Short mmCIF file of C-alpha atoms in Angstrom, two decimals:
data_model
loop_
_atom_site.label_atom_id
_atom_site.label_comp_id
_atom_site.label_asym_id
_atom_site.label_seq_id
_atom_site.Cartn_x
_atom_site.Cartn_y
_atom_site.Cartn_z
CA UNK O 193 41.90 -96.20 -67.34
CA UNK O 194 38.53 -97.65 -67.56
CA UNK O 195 36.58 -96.29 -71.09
CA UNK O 196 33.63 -93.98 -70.31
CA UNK O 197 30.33 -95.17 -69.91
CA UNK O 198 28.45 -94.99 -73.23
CA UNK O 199 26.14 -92.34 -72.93
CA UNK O 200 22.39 -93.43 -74.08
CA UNK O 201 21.00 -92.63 -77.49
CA UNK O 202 17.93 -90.42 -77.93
CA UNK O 203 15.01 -92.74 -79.27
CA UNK O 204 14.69 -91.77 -82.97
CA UNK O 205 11.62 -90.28 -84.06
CA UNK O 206 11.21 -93.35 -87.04
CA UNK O 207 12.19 -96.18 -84.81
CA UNK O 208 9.70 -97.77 -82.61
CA UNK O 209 9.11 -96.39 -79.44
CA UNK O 210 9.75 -98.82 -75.59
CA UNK O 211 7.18 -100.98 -74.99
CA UNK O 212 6.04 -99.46 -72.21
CA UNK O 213 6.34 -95.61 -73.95
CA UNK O 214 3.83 -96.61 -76.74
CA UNK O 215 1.10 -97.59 -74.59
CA UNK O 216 0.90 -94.55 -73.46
CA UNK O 217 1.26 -92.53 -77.04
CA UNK O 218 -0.91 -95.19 -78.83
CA UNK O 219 -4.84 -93.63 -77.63
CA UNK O 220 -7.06 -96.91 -76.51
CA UNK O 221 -9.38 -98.15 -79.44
CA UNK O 222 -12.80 -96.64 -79.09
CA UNK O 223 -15.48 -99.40 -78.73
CA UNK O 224 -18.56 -99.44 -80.79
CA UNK O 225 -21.90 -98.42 -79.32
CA UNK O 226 -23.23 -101.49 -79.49
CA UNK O 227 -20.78 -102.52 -76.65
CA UNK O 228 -20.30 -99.43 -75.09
CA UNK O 229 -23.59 -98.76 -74.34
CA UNK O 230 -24.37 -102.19 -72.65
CA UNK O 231 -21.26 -102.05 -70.75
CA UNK O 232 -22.22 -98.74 -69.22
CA UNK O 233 -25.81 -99.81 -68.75
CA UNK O 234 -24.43 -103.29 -66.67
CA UNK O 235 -22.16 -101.07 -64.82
CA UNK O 236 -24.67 -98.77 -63.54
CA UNK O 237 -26.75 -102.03 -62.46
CA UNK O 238 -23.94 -103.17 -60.62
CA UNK O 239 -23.56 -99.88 -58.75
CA UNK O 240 -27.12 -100.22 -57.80
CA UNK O 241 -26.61 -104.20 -56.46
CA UNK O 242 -23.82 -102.86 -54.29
CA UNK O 243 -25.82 -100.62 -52.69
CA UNK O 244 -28.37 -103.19 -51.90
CA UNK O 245 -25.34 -105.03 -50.64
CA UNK O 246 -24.40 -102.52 -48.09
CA UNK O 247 -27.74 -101.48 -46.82
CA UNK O 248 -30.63 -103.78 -46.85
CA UNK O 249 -32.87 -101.08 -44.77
CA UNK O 250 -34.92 -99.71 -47.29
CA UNK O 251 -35.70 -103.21 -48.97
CA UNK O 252 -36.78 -104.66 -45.62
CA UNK O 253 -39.01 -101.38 -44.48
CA UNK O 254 -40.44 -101.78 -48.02
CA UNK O 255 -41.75 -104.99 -47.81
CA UNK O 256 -43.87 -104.31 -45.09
CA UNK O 257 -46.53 -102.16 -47.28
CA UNK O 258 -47.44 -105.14 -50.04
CA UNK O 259 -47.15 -107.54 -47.17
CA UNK O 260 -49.83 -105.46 -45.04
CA UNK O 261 -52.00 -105.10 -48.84
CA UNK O 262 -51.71 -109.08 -49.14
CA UNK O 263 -52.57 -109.29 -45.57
CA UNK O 264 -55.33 -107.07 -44.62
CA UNK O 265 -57.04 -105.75 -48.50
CA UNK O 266 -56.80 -109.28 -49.81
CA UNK O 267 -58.15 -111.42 -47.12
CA UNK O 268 -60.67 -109.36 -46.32
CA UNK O 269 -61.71 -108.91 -49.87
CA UNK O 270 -61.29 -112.57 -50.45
CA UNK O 271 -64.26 -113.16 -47.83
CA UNK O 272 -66.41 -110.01 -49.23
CA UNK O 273 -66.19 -111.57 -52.52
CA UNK O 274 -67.45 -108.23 -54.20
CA UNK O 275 -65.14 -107.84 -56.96
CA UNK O 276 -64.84 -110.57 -60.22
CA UNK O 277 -61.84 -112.50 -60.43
CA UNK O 278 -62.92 -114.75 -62.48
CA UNK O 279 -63.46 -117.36 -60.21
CA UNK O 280 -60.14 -116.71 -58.73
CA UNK O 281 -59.62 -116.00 -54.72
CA UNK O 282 -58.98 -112.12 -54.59
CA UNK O 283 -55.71 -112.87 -52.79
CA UNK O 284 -54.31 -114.63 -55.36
CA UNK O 285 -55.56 -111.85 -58.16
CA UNK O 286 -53.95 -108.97 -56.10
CA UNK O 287 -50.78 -110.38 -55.78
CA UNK O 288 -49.91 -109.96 -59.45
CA UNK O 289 -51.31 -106.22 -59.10
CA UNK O 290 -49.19 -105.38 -55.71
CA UNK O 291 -45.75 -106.63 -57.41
CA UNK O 292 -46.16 -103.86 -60.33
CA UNK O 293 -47.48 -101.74 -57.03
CA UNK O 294 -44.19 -101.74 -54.62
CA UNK O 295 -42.11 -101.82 -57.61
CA UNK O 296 -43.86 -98.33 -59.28
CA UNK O 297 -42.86 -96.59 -56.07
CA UNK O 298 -39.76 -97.61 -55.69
CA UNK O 299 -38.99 -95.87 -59.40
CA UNK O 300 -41.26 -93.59 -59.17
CA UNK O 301 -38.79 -91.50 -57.11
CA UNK O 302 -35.67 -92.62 -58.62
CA UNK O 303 -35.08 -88.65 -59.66
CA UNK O 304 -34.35 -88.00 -56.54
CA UNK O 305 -30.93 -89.45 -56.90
CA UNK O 306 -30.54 -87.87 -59.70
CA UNK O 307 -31.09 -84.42 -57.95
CA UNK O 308 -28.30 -85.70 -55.33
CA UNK O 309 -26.13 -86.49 -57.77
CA UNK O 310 -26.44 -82.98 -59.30
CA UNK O 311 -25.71 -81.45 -55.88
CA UNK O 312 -23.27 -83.35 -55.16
CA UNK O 313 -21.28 -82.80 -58.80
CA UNK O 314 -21.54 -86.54 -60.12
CA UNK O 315 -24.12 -85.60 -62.74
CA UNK O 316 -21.77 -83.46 -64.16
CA UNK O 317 -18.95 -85.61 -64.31
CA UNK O 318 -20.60 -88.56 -65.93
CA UNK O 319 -22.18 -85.83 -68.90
CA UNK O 320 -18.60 -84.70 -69.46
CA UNK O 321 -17.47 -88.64 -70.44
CA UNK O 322 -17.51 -89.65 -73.71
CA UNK O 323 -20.85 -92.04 -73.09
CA UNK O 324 -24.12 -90.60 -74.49
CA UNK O 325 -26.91 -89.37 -72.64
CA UNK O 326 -29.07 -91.76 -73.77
CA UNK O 327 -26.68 -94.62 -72.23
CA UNK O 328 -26.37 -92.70 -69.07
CA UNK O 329 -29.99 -92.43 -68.65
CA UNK O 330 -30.69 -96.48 -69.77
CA UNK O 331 -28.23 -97.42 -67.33
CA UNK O 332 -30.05 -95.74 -64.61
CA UNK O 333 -33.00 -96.68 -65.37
CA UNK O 334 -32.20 -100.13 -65.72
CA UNK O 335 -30.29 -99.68 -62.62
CA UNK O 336 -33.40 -99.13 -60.45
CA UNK O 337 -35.05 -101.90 -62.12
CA UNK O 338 -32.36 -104.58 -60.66
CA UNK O 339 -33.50 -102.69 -57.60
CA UNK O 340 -37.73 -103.06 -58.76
CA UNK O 341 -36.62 -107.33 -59.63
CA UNK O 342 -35.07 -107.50 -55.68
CA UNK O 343 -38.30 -106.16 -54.38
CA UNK O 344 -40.67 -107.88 -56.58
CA UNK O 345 -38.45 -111.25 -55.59
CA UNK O 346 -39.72 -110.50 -51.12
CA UNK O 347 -43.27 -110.29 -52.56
CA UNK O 348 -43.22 -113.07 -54.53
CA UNK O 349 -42.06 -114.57 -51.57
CA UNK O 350 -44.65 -113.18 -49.01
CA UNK O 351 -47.03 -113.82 -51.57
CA UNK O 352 -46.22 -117.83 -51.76
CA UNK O 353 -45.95 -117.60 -47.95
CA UNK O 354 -49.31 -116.46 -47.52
CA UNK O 355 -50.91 -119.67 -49.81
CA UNK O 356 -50.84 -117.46 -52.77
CA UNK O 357 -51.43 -120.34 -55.79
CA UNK O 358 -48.45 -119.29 -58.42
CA UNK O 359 -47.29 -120.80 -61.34
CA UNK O 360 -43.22 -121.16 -60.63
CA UNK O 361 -42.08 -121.99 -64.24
CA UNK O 362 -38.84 -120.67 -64.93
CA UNK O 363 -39.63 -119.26 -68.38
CA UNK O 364 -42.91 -117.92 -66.71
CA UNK O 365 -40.13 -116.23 -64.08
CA UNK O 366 -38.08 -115.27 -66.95
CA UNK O 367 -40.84 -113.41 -68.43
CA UNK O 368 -41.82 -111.78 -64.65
CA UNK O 369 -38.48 -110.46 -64.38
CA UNK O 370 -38.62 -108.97 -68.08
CA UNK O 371 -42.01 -107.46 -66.88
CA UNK O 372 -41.18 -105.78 -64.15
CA UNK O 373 -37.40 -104.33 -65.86
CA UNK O 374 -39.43 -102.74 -68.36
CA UNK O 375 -42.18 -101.24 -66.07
CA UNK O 376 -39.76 -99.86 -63.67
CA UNK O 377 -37.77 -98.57 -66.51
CA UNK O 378 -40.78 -96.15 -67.69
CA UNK O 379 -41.23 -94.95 -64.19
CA UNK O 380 -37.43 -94.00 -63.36
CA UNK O 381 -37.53 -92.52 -66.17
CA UNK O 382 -41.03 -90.62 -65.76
CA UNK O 383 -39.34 -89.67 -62.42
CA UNK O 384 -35.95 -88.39 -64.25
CA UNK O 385 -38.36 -86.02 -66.64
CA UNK O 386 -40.36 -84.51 -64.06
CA UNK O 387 -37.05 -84.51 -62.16
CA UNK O 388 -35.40 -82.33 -65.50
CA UNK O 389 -38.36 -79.64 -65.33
CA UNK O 390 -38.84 -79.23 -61.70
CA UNK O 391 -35.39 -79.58 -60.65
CA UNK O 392 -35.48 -79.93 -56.92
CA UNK O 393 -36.41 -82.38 -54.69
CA UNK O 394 -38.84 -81.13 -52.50
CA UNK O 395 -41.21 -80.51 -56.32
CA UNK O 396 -40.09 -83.92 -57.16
CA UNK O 397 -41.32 -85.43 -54.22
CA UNK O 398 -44.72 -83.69 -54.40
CA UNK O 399 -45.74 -84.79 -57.43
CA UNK O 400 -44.36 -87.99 -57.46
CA UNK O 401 -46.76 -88.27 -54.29
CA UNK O 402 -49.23 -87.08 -55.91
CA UNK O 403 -49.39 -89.41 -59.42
CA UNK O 404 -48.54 -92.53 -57.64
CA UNK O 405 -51.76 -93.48 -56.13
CA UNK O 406 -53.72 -92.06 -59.30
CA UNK O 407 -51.94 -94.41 -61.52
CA UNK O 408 -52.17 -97.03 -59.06
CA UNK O 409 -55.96 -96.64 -58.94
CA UNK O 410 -56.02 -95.97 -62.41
CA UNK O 411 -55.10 -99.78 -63.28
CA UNK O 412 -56.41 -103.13 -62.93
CA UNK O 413 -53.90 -103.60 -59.95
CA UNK O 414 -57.06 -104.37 -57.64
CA UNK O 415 -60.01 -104.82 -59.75
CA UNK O 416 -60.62 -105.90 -63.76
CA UNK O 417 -61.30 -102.82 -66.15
CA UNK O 418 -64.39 -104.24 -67.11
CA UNK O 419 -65.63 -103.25 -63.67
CA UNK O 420 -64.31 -99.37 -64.00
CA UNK O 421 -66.70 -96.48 -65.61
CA UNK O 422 -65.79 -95.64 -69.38
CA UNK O 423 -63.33 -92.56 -68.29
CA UNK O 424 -61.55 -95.10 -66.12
CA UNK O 425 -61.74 -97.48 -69.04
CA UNK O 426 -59.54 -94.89 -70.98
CA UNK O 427 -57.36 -93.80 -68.49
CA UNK O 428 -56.22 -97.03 -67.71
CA UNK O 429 -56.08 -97.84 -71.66
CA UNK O 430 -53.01 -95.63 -71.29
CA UNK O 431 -51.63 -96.31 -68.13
CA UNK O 432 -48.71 -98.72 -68.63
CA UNK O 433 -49.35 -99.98 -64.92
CA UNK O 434 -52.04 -101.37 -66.43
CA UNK O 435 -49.90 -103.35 -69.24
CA UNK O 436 -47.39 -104.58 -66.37
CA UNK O 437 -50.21 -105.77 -64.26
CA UNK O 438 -51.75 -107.56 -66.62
CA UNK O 439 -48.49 -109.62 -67.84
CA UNK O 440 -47.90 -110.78 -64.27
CA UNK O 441 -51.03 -112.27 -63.95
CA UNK O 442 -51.05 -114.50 -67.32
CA UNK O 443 -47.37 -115.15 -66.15
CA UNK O 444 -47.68 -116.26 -62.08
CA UNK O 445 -51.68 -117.10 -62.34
CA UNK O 446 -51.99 -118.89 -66.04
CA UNK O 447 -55.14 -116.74 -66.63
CA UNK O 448 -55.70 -115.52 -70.05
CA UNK O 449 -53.79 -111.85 -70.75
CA UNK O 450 -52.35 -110.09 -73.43
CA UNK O 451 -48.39 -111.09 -73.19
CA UNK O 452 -47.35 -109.95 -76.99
CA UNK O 453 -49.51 -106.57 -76.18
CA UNK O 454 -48.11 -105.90 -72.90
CA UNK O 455 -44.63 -106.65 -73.81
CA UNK O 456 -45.00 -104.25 -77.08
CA UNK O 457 -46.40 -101.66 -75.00
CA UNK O 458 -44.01 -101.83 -72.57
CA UNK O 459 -40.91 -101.98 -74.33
CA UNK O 460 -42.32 -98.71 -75.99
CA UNK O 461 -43.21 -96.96 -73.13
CA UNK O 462 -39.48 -97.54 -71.67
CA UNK O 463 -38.05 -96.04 -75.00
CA UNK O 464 -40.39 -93.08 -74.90
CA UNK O 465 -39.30 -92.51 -71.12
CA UNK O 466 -35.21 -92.86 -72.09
CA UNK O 467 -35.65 -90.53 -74.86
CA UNK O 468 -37.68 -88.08 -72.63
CA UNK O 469 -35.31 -88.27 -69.62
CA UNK O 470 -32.05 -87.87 -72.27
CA UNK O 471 -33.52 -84.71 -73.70
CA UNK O 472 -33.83 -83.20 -70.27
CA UNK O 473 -31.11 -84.50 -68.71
CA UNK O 474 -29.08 -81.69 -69.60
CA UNK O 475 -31.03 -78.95 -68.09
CA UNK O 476 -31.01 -80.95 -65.22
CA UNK O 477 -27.27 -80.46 -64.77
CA UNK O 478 -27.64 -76.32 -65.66
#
């Protein structure tokens, strides 16, 4: 007769555990924040590319407005010749001012998909991960600035289409791109506050209506500061537009600005907005 077939050993508890068994009872090393957060940050960015990807709609339909403000408001104005450019045609000092323009409005409503995402139960998924809030709300904001850079790229392109003189250096470009990351940053994340107290879209969308055009207006976007009254003077002293505006024009038109200023003030103004939009991001879920 053949001998039995040996029947298999328990694994002791002291001896090492199958390859394949320890993976699984060894937990996965947690990564330092000064990976994790960038990692989740680039992965909400390219979340936001894919949807670009997929539907190019919205960034076609949106490039209609600057092209009609390049168009119509700066050819007309370039022939008026009312407001000081510094010697500059109008056309070619709007452009600068209608990039930070389209770009604001795109953010400027970003808490909107924020709201969705709380209806739909993804808000509450990603605050019950181990990433903090303050990654979470970086990441989207950063997001819809890769979406703010896309746009700014079809007016920069309108803009060169339509004779608009502009200085093509790469670093210059570089420093554009930084610009308008930063600005965009702010406004998602102004959107993601108001978007935390409010807390439903229909609020959202009235004031976000309602303090575009206001900031807009109250920045050098179509006309230098020196020409505003004193309370204009001071409102726009504030207004971060203003900062964004005014690096795009030193950067595409060469004409003296403020770069370390504007960069300062905007790299503040996105940290203010990330802290703000963490601290209500929470109630937002509730």
């Amino acid at each position: 007769m053949s001998a039995a077939p040996a029947t298999p050993q328990p694994a002791s508890a002291s001896g090492p555990a199958p390859a394949g068994l320890g993976l699984l009872l060894v937990p996965p090393r947690s990564r330092p924040a000064w990976r994790l957060i960038p990692a989740r940050v680039a992965a909400m960015c390219v979340v936001e590319l894919q949807k670009l990807r997929h539907d190019r709609t919205e960034l076609y339909t949106r490039a209609i407005q600057p092209a009609l403000w390049l168009l119509i408001f700066g050819e007309t104005f370039t022939r008026i010749n009312v407001i000081p450019t510094g010697g500059i045609p109008y056309r070619d000092y709007l452009a600068p001012g209608i990039i930070a323009q389209s770009t604001m409005f795109i953010a400027i409503f970003y808490g909107i998909h924020i709201i969705w995402e709380r209806d739909s139960g993804v808000l509450t998924k990603l605050l019950v991960t181990p990433t903090p809030r303050a990654a979470l709300v970086a990441g989207k904001a950063f997001a819809a600035g890769v979406k703010a850079i896309v746009q700014a790229v079809v007016v920069v392109l309108i803009a060169a289409l339509l004779g608009v003189a502009l200085d093509l250096n790469p670093l210059h470009l570089l420093g554009v791109l930084v610009a308008v990351l930063l600005g965009s940053a702010f406004f998602s994340c102004l959107s993601v506050t108001i978007a935390g107290i409010v807390r439903t879209r229909d609020r959202l969308l009235g004031i976000g209506q309602a303090i575009t055009m206001p900031l807009f207006f109250a920045s050098n976007a179509l006309y230098p500061t020196s020409a505003m009254p004193g309370w204009l003077q001071a409102v726009s002293a504030i207004n971060p537009l203003t900062y964004e505006v005014d690096a795009l024009r030193g950067l595409l038109l060469g004409i003296p600005s403020h770069l370390p200023l504007d960069f300062a003030v905007l790299i503040v103004a996105a940290a203010a907005g990330i802290t703000a939009a963490s601290a209500l991001l929470g109630r937002l879920a509730r």
